[in-house]
Amino acid sequence: IFFTKLPKTAFCWWQKDSLYLARTAGLPLNEIANCSRAFLANQRRERRYLPERTTFRRPGLRLFADVINVPPSLEFHSDALFPLVQLTGVQRTTKGKIVGMDAATLTYDTLRFGEFEDFPETPEPVWILGKEYSALTEKDEILSDVTTRLWFTYRKNFPPIGGTGPTSDTGWGCMLRCGQMILGEALVCRHLGRDWRWAKGRKQREEYVSILNAFIDKKDSYYSIHQIAQMGVGEGKPIGQWYGPNTVAQVLKKLAVFDTWSRLVVHVAMDNTVIIEEIKRLCMPWLDLAGPCDQPAGAEELNGCLEGACALAEEETALWKPLVLLIPLRLGLSDINEAYIDTLKQCFMLPQSLGVIGGKPNSAHYFIGYVGEELIYLDPHTTQPAVEPCEDGQVPDETYHCQHPPCRMHICELDPSIAVGFFCRTEDEFDDWCMRIRRLTCKRGGLPMFELVDSQPAHMVSIDALNLTPDFSDSDRLERFFDSEDEEFEILSL
């Protein structure tokens, strides 16, 4: 039977219309992927059922699993998502005799078949968040860059959300984790720089540890799953409900107000429109755009303080708060409009790029680049134990970095509901971003994904008309403006 063809440490079975896999330590996921792909093809061909209870024997182990047969009408797709779960039980054996019985101890996880394949040998450039690489000569550099990115996944056994809520976000928190990843990239750029690289086993900088602590799964971390889930209640999303990219962007915007260390401005551009005047008013609150560009009264003393021993970054000395710009978009109805594809690719080439979050229920991803017609992404659908900081303040960080080749998917498979992110550390970087976006708009062949304007169009609601304080009381008023991610319409720039 099929089990005899699996690697020695692998095991699989059917349950509730899904193929479940289990593995012990040491089995590469790509080996399971290859076996599973062959098994699916065989099941399609022979409509074979598995027994309701299966025993899988290997030297030193006897594994048990309950099986529920799959209806023969079920269709299998090579890109379908199959979670790894624990077995019913594990018996340790010596010379065929049982010497111990353990509870199931195998790994919770998920995978997409073939996702861990290496980059193709192609002369086409690989773009990762504004950096260009060659797949022929710079594979180590590509993997180093990908591994450096913060990888937030499902976690289990963390403190209950809200005191009595769930202790795992498996099955519902993938978009929340993608939101953590795109904001985590912004914090890395803010405090460490885009060229900083993570290395396994190396003592990390204090700024890096502080960034990780902002995402630890506990209620008092700035951007923890607890904070995002509870703030989402104010956006009309009960704890445990799947989020769309727009809702996550709105929640991150509210949470950033409390982060006095990073002092970010998280701006969510609505209605497919980025308003320069609005952003500069947020990032330079002293600036009076309605009058002369002179400094307001008292600014001289403030600058004097900043130029002293405050040790602030240069852009903050000039009274510019680093900008995280998130733009929720709908690039089609049920599928992405191919007219947007070239423009989307160009976004990954911008030096200010934070990537893209997107997907649909149960399959959200964090897209960080592309090669050819394939998007490169980090997948949050892996359940890992929650992490506790060490007594010395360090954070066990290996599970926060994806140390295998990243996942890829054809760009046409992208769900049209996305949010694009950019980071502008200084006003000059924002001005440069505006210039690059305007150049993209002038190019032929691609359709602009959003509009860049100097001042607010007359038909738009002013941001000042809404009370955008981090308070649940504004959720009803925000809902009509910010909860459009599921509307099936498409805005075309003519």
CSV table of C-alpha atoms in Angstrom, one decimal:
chain,number,residue,atom,x,y,z
A,1,ILE,CA,0.0,0.0,0.0
A,2,PHE,CA,1.0,3.6,-0.2
A,3,PHE,CA,2.5,3.8,3.3
A,4,THR,CA,5.3,1.5,2.3
A,5,LYS,CA,6.4,4.1,-0.3
A,6,LEU,CA,6.7,6.9,2.2
A,7,PRO,CA,10.0,7.9,3.9
A,8,LYS,CA,10.5,6.1,7.1
A,9,THR,CA,9.4,9.0,9.4
A,10,ALA,CA,6.3,10.0,7.5
A,11,PHE,CA,2.7,9.0,7.9
A,12,CYS,CA,-0.6,10.1,6.3
A,13,TRP,CA,-4.3,9.5,6.5
A,14,TRP,CA,-7.6,10.9,5.5
A,15,GLN,CA,-9.9,12.8,7.9
A,16,LYS,CA,-12.8,15.1,7.1
A,17,ASP,CA,-12.2,15.3,3.4
A,18,SER,CA,-8.5,16.3,3.9
A,19,LEU,CA,-5.3,14.5,3.6
A,20,TYR,CA,-3.5,14.7,7.0
A,21,LEU,CA,0.2,14.1,7.3
A,22,ALA,CA,2.4,13.6,10.3
A,23,ARG,CA,6.2,13.6,10.5
A,24,THR,CA,8.8,13.2,13.1
A,25,ALA,CA,11.9,15.3,13.4
A,26,GLY,CA,14.3,15.1,10.5
A,27,LEU,CA,12.0,14.6,7.6
A,28,PRO,CA,12.2,17.5,5.1
A,29,LEU,CA,8.8,18.8,4.2
A,30,ASN,CA,9.6,18.7,0.5
A,31,GLU,CA,9.9,14.8,0.7
A,32,ILE,CA,6.4,14.7,2.2
A,33,ALA,CA,5.2,17.0,-0.5
A,34,ASN,CA,6.6,14.8,-3.3
A,35,CYS,CA,5.1,11.7,-1.8
A,36,SER,CA,1.7,13.4,-1.2
A,37,ARG,CA,1.6,14.6,-4.8
A,38,ALA,CA,2.1,11.1,-6.1
A,39,PHE,CA,-0.5,9.8,-3.6
A,40,LEU,CA,-3.1,12.3,-4.8
A,41,ALA,CA,-2.6,11.3,-8.4
A,42,ASN,CA,-3.0,7.7,-7.4
A,43,GLN,CA,-6.1,8.4,-5.4
A,44,ARG,CA,-7.7,10.3,-8.3
A,45,ARG,CA,-6.9,7.4,-10.6
A,46,GLU,CA,-8.0,4.5,-8.4
A,47,ARG,CA,-10.5,6.1,-6.1
A,48,ARG,CA,-8.9,4.0,-3.4
A,49,TYR,CA,-10.3,4.1,0.2
A,50,LEU,CA,-8.1,3.7,3.3
A,51,PRO,CA,-9.2,1.6,6.2
A,52,GLU,CA,-11.0,3.4,9.1
A,53,ARG,CA,-8.1,2.6,11.5
A,54,THR,CA,-4.6,2.4,10.3
A,55,THR,CA,-1.4,1.1,12.0
A,56,PHE,CA,1.9,2.2,10.6
A,57,ARG,CA,4.9,0.2,11.8
A,58,ARG,CA,8.5,1.2,11.7
A,59,PRO,CA,11.6,0.0,13.7
A,60,GLY,CA,11.0,1.2,17.2
A,61,LEU,CA,7.6,2.8,16.6
A,62,ARG,CA,4.0,1.8,16.1
A,63,LEU,CA,1.8,4.7,15.0
A,64,PHE,CA,-2.0,4.7,15.1
A,65,ALA,CA,-4.5,6.9,13.4
A,66,ASP,CA,-8.2,7.1,12.9
A,67,VAL,CA,-9.3,7.5,9.3
A,68,ILE,CA,-12.5,8.8,7.7
A,69,ASN,CA,-12.9,7.9,4.1
A,70,VAL,CA,-13.1,10.6,1.4
A,71,PRO,CA,-16.1,10.7,-0.9
A,72,PRO,CA,-15.0,9.6,-4.4
A,73,SER,CA,-16.5,12.8,-5.8
A,74,LEU,CA,-13.9,14.9,-4.0
A,75,GLU,CA,-11.6,16.7,-6.4
A,76,PHE,CA,-7.9,17.1,-5.5
A,77,HIS,CA,-5.8,20.1,-6.5
A,78,SER,CA,-2.1,20.2,-6.4
A,79,ASP,CA,-2.1,23.5,-4.6
A,80,ALA,CA,-4.7,22.5,-1.9
A,81,LEU,CA,-3.8,23.1,1.7
A,82,PHE,CA,-3.3,20.0,3.9
A,83,PRO,CA,-2.5,20.5,7.6
A,84,LEU,CA,-0.2,18.2,9.5
A,85,VAL,CA,-1.8,17.0,12.8
A,86,GLN,CA,-0.9,14.7,15.7
A,87,LEU,CA,-1.5,11.0,15.5
A,88,THR,CA,-3.9,9.1,17.7
A,89,GLY,CA,-1.0,7.5,19.6
A,90,VAL,CA,2.6,6.4,19.5
A,91,GLN,CA,4.0,3.2,20.9
A,92,ARG,CA,7.7,2.6,21.4
A,93,THR,CA,8.7,-1.0,20.6
A,94,THR,CA,11.7,-3.2,21.1
A,95,LYS,CA,11.9,-6.4,19.0
A,96,GLY,CA,8.2,-6.2,18.4
A,97,LYS,CA,7.3,-5.7,22.0
A,98,ILE,CA,5.6,-2.6,23.3
A,99,VAL,CA,7.9,-0.8,25.9
A,100,GLY,CA,6.0,2.4,26.2
A,101,MET,CA,3.0,4.4,25.1
A,102,ASP,CA,3.3,8.2,24.4
A,103,ALA,CA,0.7,10.7,23.7
A,104,ALA,CA,0.9,12.0,20.1
A,105,THR,CA,4.0,14.2,19.9
A,106,LEU,CA,4.4,14.8,16.2
A,107,THR,CA,4.4,18.2,14.6
A,108,TYR,CA,1.4,20.4,13.9
A,109,ASP,CA,2.1,22.1,10.6
A,110,THR,CA,0.8,22.9,7.2
A,111,LEU,CA,2.3,22.8,3.7
A,112,ARG,CA,1.6,23.5,0.1
A,113,PHE,CA,2.9,20.8,-2.2
A,114,GLY,CA,6.1,21.8,-3.9
A,115,GLU,CA,6.5,25.0,-2.0
A,116,PHE,CA,10.0,24.4,-0.8
A,117,GLU,CA,11.5,23.9,-4.3
A,118,ASP,CA,14.6,26.0,-5.0
A,119,PHE,CA,14.5,28.9,-7.3
A,120,PRO,CA,14.5,28.0,-11.0
A,121,GLU,CA,17.6,28.4,-13.1
A,122,THR,CA,16.4,31.5,-14.9
A,123,PRO,CA,18.1,34.6,-16.3
A,124,GLU,CA,15.1,36.6,-15.2
A,125,PRO,CA,15.9,38.9,-12.2
A,126,VAL,CA,14.6,38.1,-8.7
A,127,TRP,CA,13.1,41.1,-6.9
A,128,ILE,CA,12.8,41.0,-3.1
A,129,LEU,CA,11.4,44.2,-1.4
A,130,GLY,CA,13.3,46.6,-3.7
A,131,LYS,CA,16.4,44.5,-4.1
A,132,GLU,CA,17.4,42.8,-7.3
A,133,TYR,CA,19.2,39.4,-7.4
A,134,SER,CA,20.3,36.9,-10.0
A,135,ALA,CA,18.9,33.4,-9.6
A,136,LEU,CA,21.9,32.1,-11.4
A,137,THR,CA,24.7,33.6,-9.2
A,138,GLU,CA,23.1,34.9,-6.0
A,139,LYS,CA,21.0,32.2,-4.5
A,140,ASP,CA,22.8,32.4,-1.2
A,141,GLU,CA,22.1,36.1,-1.1
A,142,ILE,CA,18.4,35.5,-2.0
A,143,LEU,CA,18.0,33.0,0.8
A,144,SER,CA,19.8,35.3,3.3
A,145,ASP,CA,17.5,38.1,2.4
A,146,VAL,CA,14.4,35.9,2.7
A,147,THR,CA,15.5,34.4,6.0
A,148,THR,CA,16.1,37.8,7.5
A,149,ARG,CA,12.4,38.8,7.0
A,150,LEU,CA,10.3,38.2,10.1
A,151,TRP,CA,8.2,35.1,9.7
A,152,PHE,CA,5.1,35.1,11.9
A,153,THR,CA,3.0,32.0,11.8
A,154,TYR,CA,0.2,30.3,13.7
A,155,ARG,CA,1.1,29.7,17.4
A,156,LYS,CA,-0.4,27.5,20.1
A,157,ASN,CA,-0.3,27.4,23.9
A,158,PHE,CA,-0.1,31.2,24.3
A,159,PRO,CA,-2.1,32.9,27.1
A,160,PRO,CA,-5.8,33.0,26.4
A,161,ILE,CA,-6.9,36.0,24.3
A,162,GLY,CA,-9.0,38.3,26.5
A,163,GLY,CA,-8.3,36.0,29.5
A,164,THR,CA,-10.8,33.3,28.5
A,165,GLY,CA,-10.5,33.2,24.7
A,166,PRO,CA,-8.5,30.9,22.4
A,167,THR,CA,-4.9,29.9,23.1
A,168,SER,CA,-4.1,29.2,19.4
A,169,ASP,CA,-4.9,31.1,16.2
A,170,THR,CA,-4.6,28.1,14.0
A,171,GLY,CA,-7.3,28.2,11.3
A,172,TRP,CA,-8.3,31.9,11.7
A,173,GLY,CA,-5.2,34.0,12.3
A,174,CYS,CA,-3.3,33.8,9.0
A,175,MET,CA,-4.2,37.3,7.8
A,176,LEU,CA,-3.4,38.7,11.3
A,177,ARG,CA,0.1,37.1,11.0
A,178,CYS,CA,0.5,38.6,7.6
A,179,GLY,CA,-0.3,41.9,9.1
A,180,GLN,CA,2.4,41.3,11.7
A,181,MET,CA,4.9,40.4,9.0
A,182,ILE,CA,4.4,43.6,6.9
A,183,LEU,CA,4.5,45.8,10.0
A,184,GLY,CA,7.5,43.8,11.3
A,185,GLU,CA,9.3,44.6,8.0
A,186,ALA,CA,8.6,48.3,8.6
A,187,LEU,CA,10.1,48.1,12.1
A,188,VAL,CA,13.2,46.4,10.8
A,189,CYS,CA,13.7,49.1,8.2
A,190,ARG,CA,13.0,51.7,10.8
A,191,HIS,CA,15.4,50.5,13.5
A,192,LEU,CA,17.9,48.2,11.7
A,193,GLY,CA,17.8,49.3,8.0
A,194,ARG,CA,16.9,47.4,4.9
A,195,ASP,CA,20.4,46.0,4.5
A,196,TRP,CA,20.6,44.4,7.9
A,197,ARG,CA,20.9,40.6,7.9
A,198,TRP,CA,19.9,38.0,10.5
A,199,ALA,CA,22.3,35.2,11.3
A,200,LYS,CA,21.4,32.0,13.1
A,201,GLY,CA,22.9,31.7,16.6
A,202,ARG,CA,24.4,35.2,16.6
A,203,LYS,CA,23.8,37.5,19.6
A,204,GLN,CA,21.3,40.0,18.3
A,205,ARG,CA,21.2,43.8,18.6
A,206,GLU,CA,19.0,45.3,21.3
A,207,GLU,CA,16.8,46.9,18.6
A,208,TYR,CA,16.1,43.5,17.1
A,209,VAL,CA,15.1,42.0,20.4
A,210,SER,CA,12.8,45.0,21.0
A,211,ILE,CA,11.2,44.4,17.7
A,212,LEU,CA,10.5,40.8,18.4
A,213,ASN,CA,9.1,41.6,21.9
A,214,ALA,CA,6.6,43.9,20.2
A,215,PHE,CA,5.1,40.8,18.5
A,216,ILE,CA,5.4,38.2,21.3
A,217,ASP,CA,2.1,36.4,21.9
A,218,LYS,CA,1.0,38.1,25.1
A,219,LYS,CA,-1.4,40.8,25.9
A,220,ASP,CA,1.1,43.6,26.7
A,221,SER,CA,3.0,43.4,23.4
A,222,TYR,CA,2.3,46.3,21.0
A,223,TYR,CA,1.4,44.1,18.0
A,224,SER,CA,0.6,40.7,19.5
A,225,ILE,CA,-2.1,38.4,18.3
A,226,HIS,CA,-3.9,39.4,21.5
A,227,GLN,CA,-3.8,43.1,20.7
A,228,ILE,CA,-4.8,42.7,17.0
A,229,ALA,CA,-7.7,40.3,17.8
A,230,GLN,CA,-9.1,42.5,20.6
A,231,MET,CA,-8.7,45.7,18.6
A,232,GLY,CA,-10.4,44.0,15.7
A,233,VAL,CA,-13.6,43.6,17.9
A,234,GLY,CA,-13.9,47.4,17.5
A,235,GLU,CA,-13.8,46.9,13.7
A,236,GLY,CA,-16.7,44.5,13.9
A,237,LYS,CA,-14.6,41.3,13.8
A,238,PRO,CA,-15.2,38.9,16.7
A,239,ILE,CA,-12.2,37.1,18.1
A,240,GLY,CA,-11.6,34.0,16.0
A,241,GLN,CA,-13.1,35.4,12.8
A,242,TRP,CA,-11.0,35.6,9.6
A,243,TYR,CA,-9.8,39.1,8.7
A,244,GLY,CA,-9.4,40.7,5.3
A,245,PRO,CA,-6.4,42.9,4.4
A,246,ASN,CA,-8.3,46.1,4.9
A,247,THR,CA,-9.4,45.2,8.4
A,248,VAL,CA,-5.9,44.3,9.4
A,249,ALA,CA,-4.5,47.5,8.0
A,250,GLN,CA,-7.1,49.5,10.1
A,251,VAL,CA,-6.2,47.6,13.2
A,252,LEU,CA,-2.5,48.1,12.8
A,253,LYS,CA,-3.1,51.8,12.3
A,254,LYS,CA,-4.8,52.0,15.7
A,255,LEU,CA,-2.2,49.9,17.5
A,256,ALA,CA,0.7,52.0,16.2
A,257,VAL,CA,-0.5,55.0,18.1
A,258,PHE,CA,0.6,53.2,21.3
A,259,ASP,CA,4.1,52.4,20.1
A,260,THR,CA,6.0,55.4,21.5
A,261,TRP,CA,9.4,53.7,20.7
A,262,SER,CA,9.0,53.4,17.0
A,263,ARG,CA,6.8,56.6,16.6
A,264,LEU,CA,5.4,55.5,13.3
A,265,VAL,CA,2.6,57.0,11.3
A,266,VAL,CA,0.6,54.1,9.9
A,267,HIS,CA,-1.7,55.6,7.2
A,268,VAL,CA,-4.3,53.6,5.4
A,269,ALA,CA,-5.1,55.2,2.0
A,270,MET,CA,-8.8,54.5,1.1
A,271,ASP,CA,-10.7,54.7,-2.1
A,272,ASN,CA,-7.7,53.8,-4.2
A,273,THR,CA,-6.3,57.3,-3.6
A,274,VAL,CA,-3.1,58.5,-1.9
A,275,ILE,CA,-3.3,62.2,-0.9
A,276,ILE,CA,0.1,63.8,-0.5
A,277,GLU,CA,-1.2,66.7,1.6
A,278,GLU,CA,-2.9,64.4,4.0
A,279,ILE,CA,0.2,62.3,4.6
A,280,LYS,CA,2.5,65.3,5.1
A,281,ARG,CA,0.1,66.7,7.7
A,282,LEU,CA,0.2,63.4,9.6
A,283,CYS,CA,4.0,62.9,9.3
A,284,MET,CA,4.7,66.6,10.0
A,285,PRO,CA,2.0,67.7,12.4
A,286,TRP,CA,3.5,71.1,12.9
A,287,LEU,CA,3.2,71.9,9.2
A,288,ASP,CA,0.4,74.2,8.3
A,289,LEU,CA,-0.4,73.4,4.7
A,290,ALA,CA,-3.0,76.1,4.5
A,291,GLY,CA,-0.5,78.9,5.1
A,292,PRO,CA,3.2,79.8,4.8
A,293,CYS,CA,5.6,77.0,5.4
A,294,ASP,CA,7.2,78.8,8.4
A,295,GLN,CA,7.7,76.9,11.6
A,296,PRO,CA,4.9,77.5,14.2
A,297,ALA,CA,5.6,79.3,17.4
A,298,GLY,CA,7.6,77.2,19.8
A,299,ALA,CA,9.1,75.0,17.1
A,300,GLU,CA,12.5,76.6,17.5
A,301,GLU,CA,12.7,75.5,21.2
A,302,LEU,CA,11.5,72.0,20.2
A,303,ASN,CA,14.2,71.7,17.6
A,304,GLY,CA,16.7,72.8,20.1
A,305,CYS,CA,15.7,70.0,22.4
A,306,LEU,CA,15.8,67.5,19.5
A,307,GLU,CA,19.2,68.6,18.5
A,308,GLY,CA,20.5,68.1,22.0
A,309,ALA,CA,21.0,64.7,23.7
A,310,CYS,CA,17.7,63.2,22.6
A,311,ALA,CA,19.5,60.7,20.3
A,312,LEU,CA,16.6,60.7,17.8
A,313,ALA,CA,17.0,59.8,14.2
A,314,GLU,CA,17.7,62.6,11.8
A,315,GLU,CA,14.3,62.6,10.2
A,316,GLU,CA,12.6,63.0,13.6
A,317,THR,CA,14.9,65.9,14.4
A,318,ALA,CA,13.4,67.5,11.2
A,319,LEU,CA,10.0,66.6,12.6
A,320,TRP,CA,9.1,63.9,10.2
A,321,LYS,CA,7.6,60.7,11.6
A,322,PRO,CA,8.5,57.6,9.7
A,323,LEU,CA,5.6,56.6,7.4
A,324,VAL,CA,4.0,53.1,6.9
A,325,LEU,CA,1.7,53.5,4.0
A,326,LEU,CA,-0.9,50.7,3.5
A,327,ILE,CA,-3.2,50.8,0.4
A,328,PRO,CA,-6.1,48.3,0.4
A,329,LEU,CA,-7.0,47.5,-3.2
A,330,ARG,CA,-9.4,45.3,-5.2
A,331,LEU,CA,-7.7,44.4,-8.4
A,332,GLY,CA,-10.6,42.5,-10.0
A,333,LEU,CA,-13.8,40.6,-9.1
A,334,SER,CA,-13.1,36.9,-8.5
A,335,ASP,CA,-9.7,36.9,-10.2
A,336,ILE,CA,-7.0,39.5,-10.6
A,337,ASN,CA,-7.3,41.7,-13.6
A,338,GLU,CA,-4.2,41.0,-15.8
A,339,ALA,CA,-4.0,44.7,-16.6
A,340,TYR,CA,-2.7,45.3,-13.1
A,341,ILE,CA,0.0,42.6,-13.1
A,342,ASP,CA,2.9,44.7,-14.5
A,343,THR,CA,2.1,47.5,-12.1
A,344,LEU,CA,2.0,45.1,-9.2
A,345,LYS,CA,5.4,43.8,-10.1
A,346,GLN,CA,6.8,47.3,-10.3
A,347,CYS,CA,5.7,47.8,-6.7
A,348,PHE,CA,8.2,45.1,-5.5
A,349,MET,CA,11.0,47.0,-7.3
A,350,LEU,CA,10.5,50.2,-5.4
A,351,PRO,CA,13.1,50.7,-2.6
A,352,GLN,CA,10.3,51.7,-0.3
A,353,SER,CA,8.4,48.4,-0.8
A,354,LEU,CA,7.1,46.5,2.3
A,355,GLY,CA,5.4,43.9,0.1
A,356,VAL,CA,1.8,42.8,-0.2
A,357,ILE,CA,-0.6,41.0,2.1
A,358,GLY,CA,-3.5,39.2,0.5
A,359,GLY,CA,-5.5,36.1,0.0
A,360,LYS,CA,-8.8,34.7,0.9
A,361,PRO,CA,-10.1,32.9,4.0
A,362,ASN,CA,-7.7,30.3,5.3
A,363,SER,CA,-5.0,31.1,2.8
A,364,ALA,CA,-3.5,34.6,3.4
A,365,HIS,CA,0.1,35.2,2.5
A,366,TYR,CA,2.8,37.8,2.8
A,367,PHE,CA,4.2,38.5,-0.7
A,368,ILE,CA,7.7,39.9,-0.7
A,369,GLY,CA,8.8,39.8,-4.3
A,370,TYR,CA,8.6,38.0,-7.7
A,371,VAL,CA,10.6,36.1,-10.3
A,372,GLY,CA,9.2,35.9,-13.8
A,373,GLU,CA,5.5,35.2,-13.5
A,374,GLU,CA,5.7,33.9,-10.0
A,375,LEU,CA,5.2,35.7,-6.7
A,376,ILE,CA,7.5,35.0,-3.8
A,377,TYR,CA,5.8,34.8,-0.4
A,378,LEU,CA,6.0,33.7,3.3
A,379,ASP,CA,3.3,31.4,4.4
A,380,PRO,CA,1.9,31.7,8.0
A,381,HIS,CA,0.1,28.4,7.9
A,382,THR,CA,2.5,26.6,10.2
A,383,THR,CA,1.6,26.1,13.8
A,384,GLN,CA,4.5,26.5,16.2
A,385,PRO,CA,4.6,26.6,20.1
A,386,ALA,CA,4.4,30.1,21.6
A,387,VAL,CA,7.7,31.6,22.5
A,388,GLU,CA,8.7,32.9,25.9
A,389,PRO,CA,11.6,35.4,26.3
A,390,CYS,CA,14.6,34.2,28.2
A,391,GLU,CA,15.6,35.5,31.7
A,392,ASP,CA,18.3,37.6,30.1
A,393,GLY,CA,15.8,39.3,27.9
A,394,GLN,CA,16.8,37.5,24.7
A,395,VAL,CA,14.1,36.0,22.6
A,396,PRO,CA,14.5,32.5,21.1
A,397,ASP,CA,14.3,33.7,17.5
A,398,GLU,CA,14.9,30.8,15.1
A,399,THR,CA,11.2,30.1,14.7
A,400,TYR,CA,10.7,33.7,13.6
A,401,HIS,CA,12.7,33.3,10.5
A,402,CYS,CA,11.9,31.0,7.5
A,403,GLN,CA,15.1,29.0,6.9
A,404,HIS,CA,14.1,27.2,3.7
A,405,PRO,CA,13.5,28.5,0.2
A,406,PRO,CA,10.4,30.7,0.1
A,407,CYS,CA,7.1,29.7,-1.4
A,408,ARG,CA,6.1,30.7,-4.9
A,409,MET,CA,2.8,30.9,-6.8
A,410,HIS,CA,1.8,32.1,-10.2
A,411,ILE,CA,0.8,35.7,-10.1
A,412,CYS,CA,-2.6,35.0,-11.8
A,413,GLU,CA,-3.6,32.9,-8.8
A,414,LEU,CA,-3.4,35.9,-6.5
A,415,ASP,CA,-6.8,36.8,-4.9
A,416,PRO,CA,-7.7,40.4,-6.1
A,417,SER,CA,-8.3,41.7,-2.5
A,418,ILE,CA,-4.9,42.9,-1.3
A,419,ALA,CA,-3.1,45.6,0.6
A,420,VAL,CA,0.2,47.1,-0.7
A,421,GLY,CA,2.7,48.5,1.8
A,422,PHE,CA,5.5,51.1,1.6
A,423,PHE,CA,7.8,52.6,4.2
A,424,CYS,CA,9.3,56.1,4.0
A,425,ARG,CA,11.8,56.8,6.7
A,426,THR,CA,12.2,60.5,5.7
A,427,GLU,CA,10.4,63.1,3.8
A,428,ASP,CA,12.9,62.8,1.0
A,429,GLU,CA,12.1,59.1,0.7
A,430,PHE,CA,8.4,59.9,0.5
A,431,ASP,CA,9.0,62.5,-2.2
A,432,ASP,CA,11.1,60.0,-4.1
A,433,TRP,CA,8.3,57.4,-3.8
A,434,CYS,CA,5.8,60.0,-5.2
A,435,MET,CA,8.1,60.6,-8.1
A,436,ARG,CA,8.5,56.9,-8.9
A,437,ILE,CA,4.7,56.3,-8.6
A,438,ARG,CA,4.1,59.1,-11.1
A,439,ARG,CA,6.6,57.6,-13.5
A,440,LEU,CA,4.8,54.3,-13.3
A,441,THR,CA,1.5,56.0,-14.0
A,442,CYS,CA,2.9,57.5,-17.2
A,443,LYS,CA,4.1,54.1,-18.5
A,444,ARG,CA,2.1,52.3,-21.1
A,445,GLY,CA,0.9,48.8,-20.9
A,446,GLY,CA,0.0,48.7,-17.2
A,447,LEU,CA,-3.0,49.9,-15.4
A,448,PRO,CA,-2.4,52.1,-12.3
A,449,MET,CA,-3.6,50.3,-9.1
A,450,PHE,CA,-4.2,53.6,-7.2
A,451,GLU,CA,-4.2,57.3,-7.8
A,452,LEU,CA,-1.7,59.8,-6.4
A,453,VAL,CA,-3.0,63.3,-5.9
A,454,ASP,CA,-1.6,66.5,-4.2
A,455,SER,CA,-4.7,67.4,-2.3
A,456,GLN,CA,-8.0,65.9,-1.3
A,457,PRO,CA,-10.6,65.5,-4.0
A,458,ALA,CA,-13.9,67.3,-3.3
A,459,HIS,CA,-15.8,64.0,-3.4
A,460,MET,CA,-13.8,62.3,-0.6
A,461,VAL,CA,-14.5,62.4,3.1
A,462,SER,CA,-11.8,64.3,5.0
A,463,ILE,CA,-9.8,62.3,7.5
A,464,ASP,CA,-10.5,65.2,10.0
A,465,ALA,CA,-14.2,64.4,9.7
A,466,LEU,CA,-13.6,61.1,11.5
A,467,ASN,CA,-12.4,60.7,15.1
A,468,LEU,CA,-9.5,58.3,14.3
A,469,THR,CA,-8.4,57.8,18.0
A,470,PRO,CA,-7.5,54.3,19.1
A,471,ASP,CA,-10.9,53.8,20.8
A,472,PHE,CA,-13.6,51.3,20.0
A,473,SER,CA,-16.2,54.1,20.0
A,474,ASP,CA,-15.4,55.1,16.5
A,475,SER,CA,-15.9,51.6,14.9
A,476,ASP,CA,-19.5,52.3,13.8
A,477,ARG,CA,-18.5,55.5,12.0
A,478,LEU,CA,-15.5,53.9,10.4
A,479,GLU,CA,-17.4,50.8,9.2
A,480,ARG,CA,-19.1,52.6,6.3
A,481,PHE,CA,-15.8,54.0,5.1
A,482,PHE,CA,-13.4,51.2,5.8
A,483,ASP,CA,-15.2,47.9,5.4
A,484,SER,CA,-15.4,47.6,1.7
A,485,GLU,CA,-13.0,44.7,1.2
A,486,ASP,CA,-15.7,42.2,0.2
A,487,GLU,CA,-17.6,44.5,-2.2
A,488,GLU,CA,-17.5,43.1,-5.7
A,489,PHE,CA,-16.6,46.2,-7.7
A,490,GLU,CA,-13.5,47.3,-9.5
A,491,ILE,CA,-12.2,50.8,-9.9
A,492,LEU,CA,-10.5,51.5,-13.2
A,493,SER,CA,-8.1,54.5,-13.8
A,494,LEU,CA,-8.8,55.9,-17.2
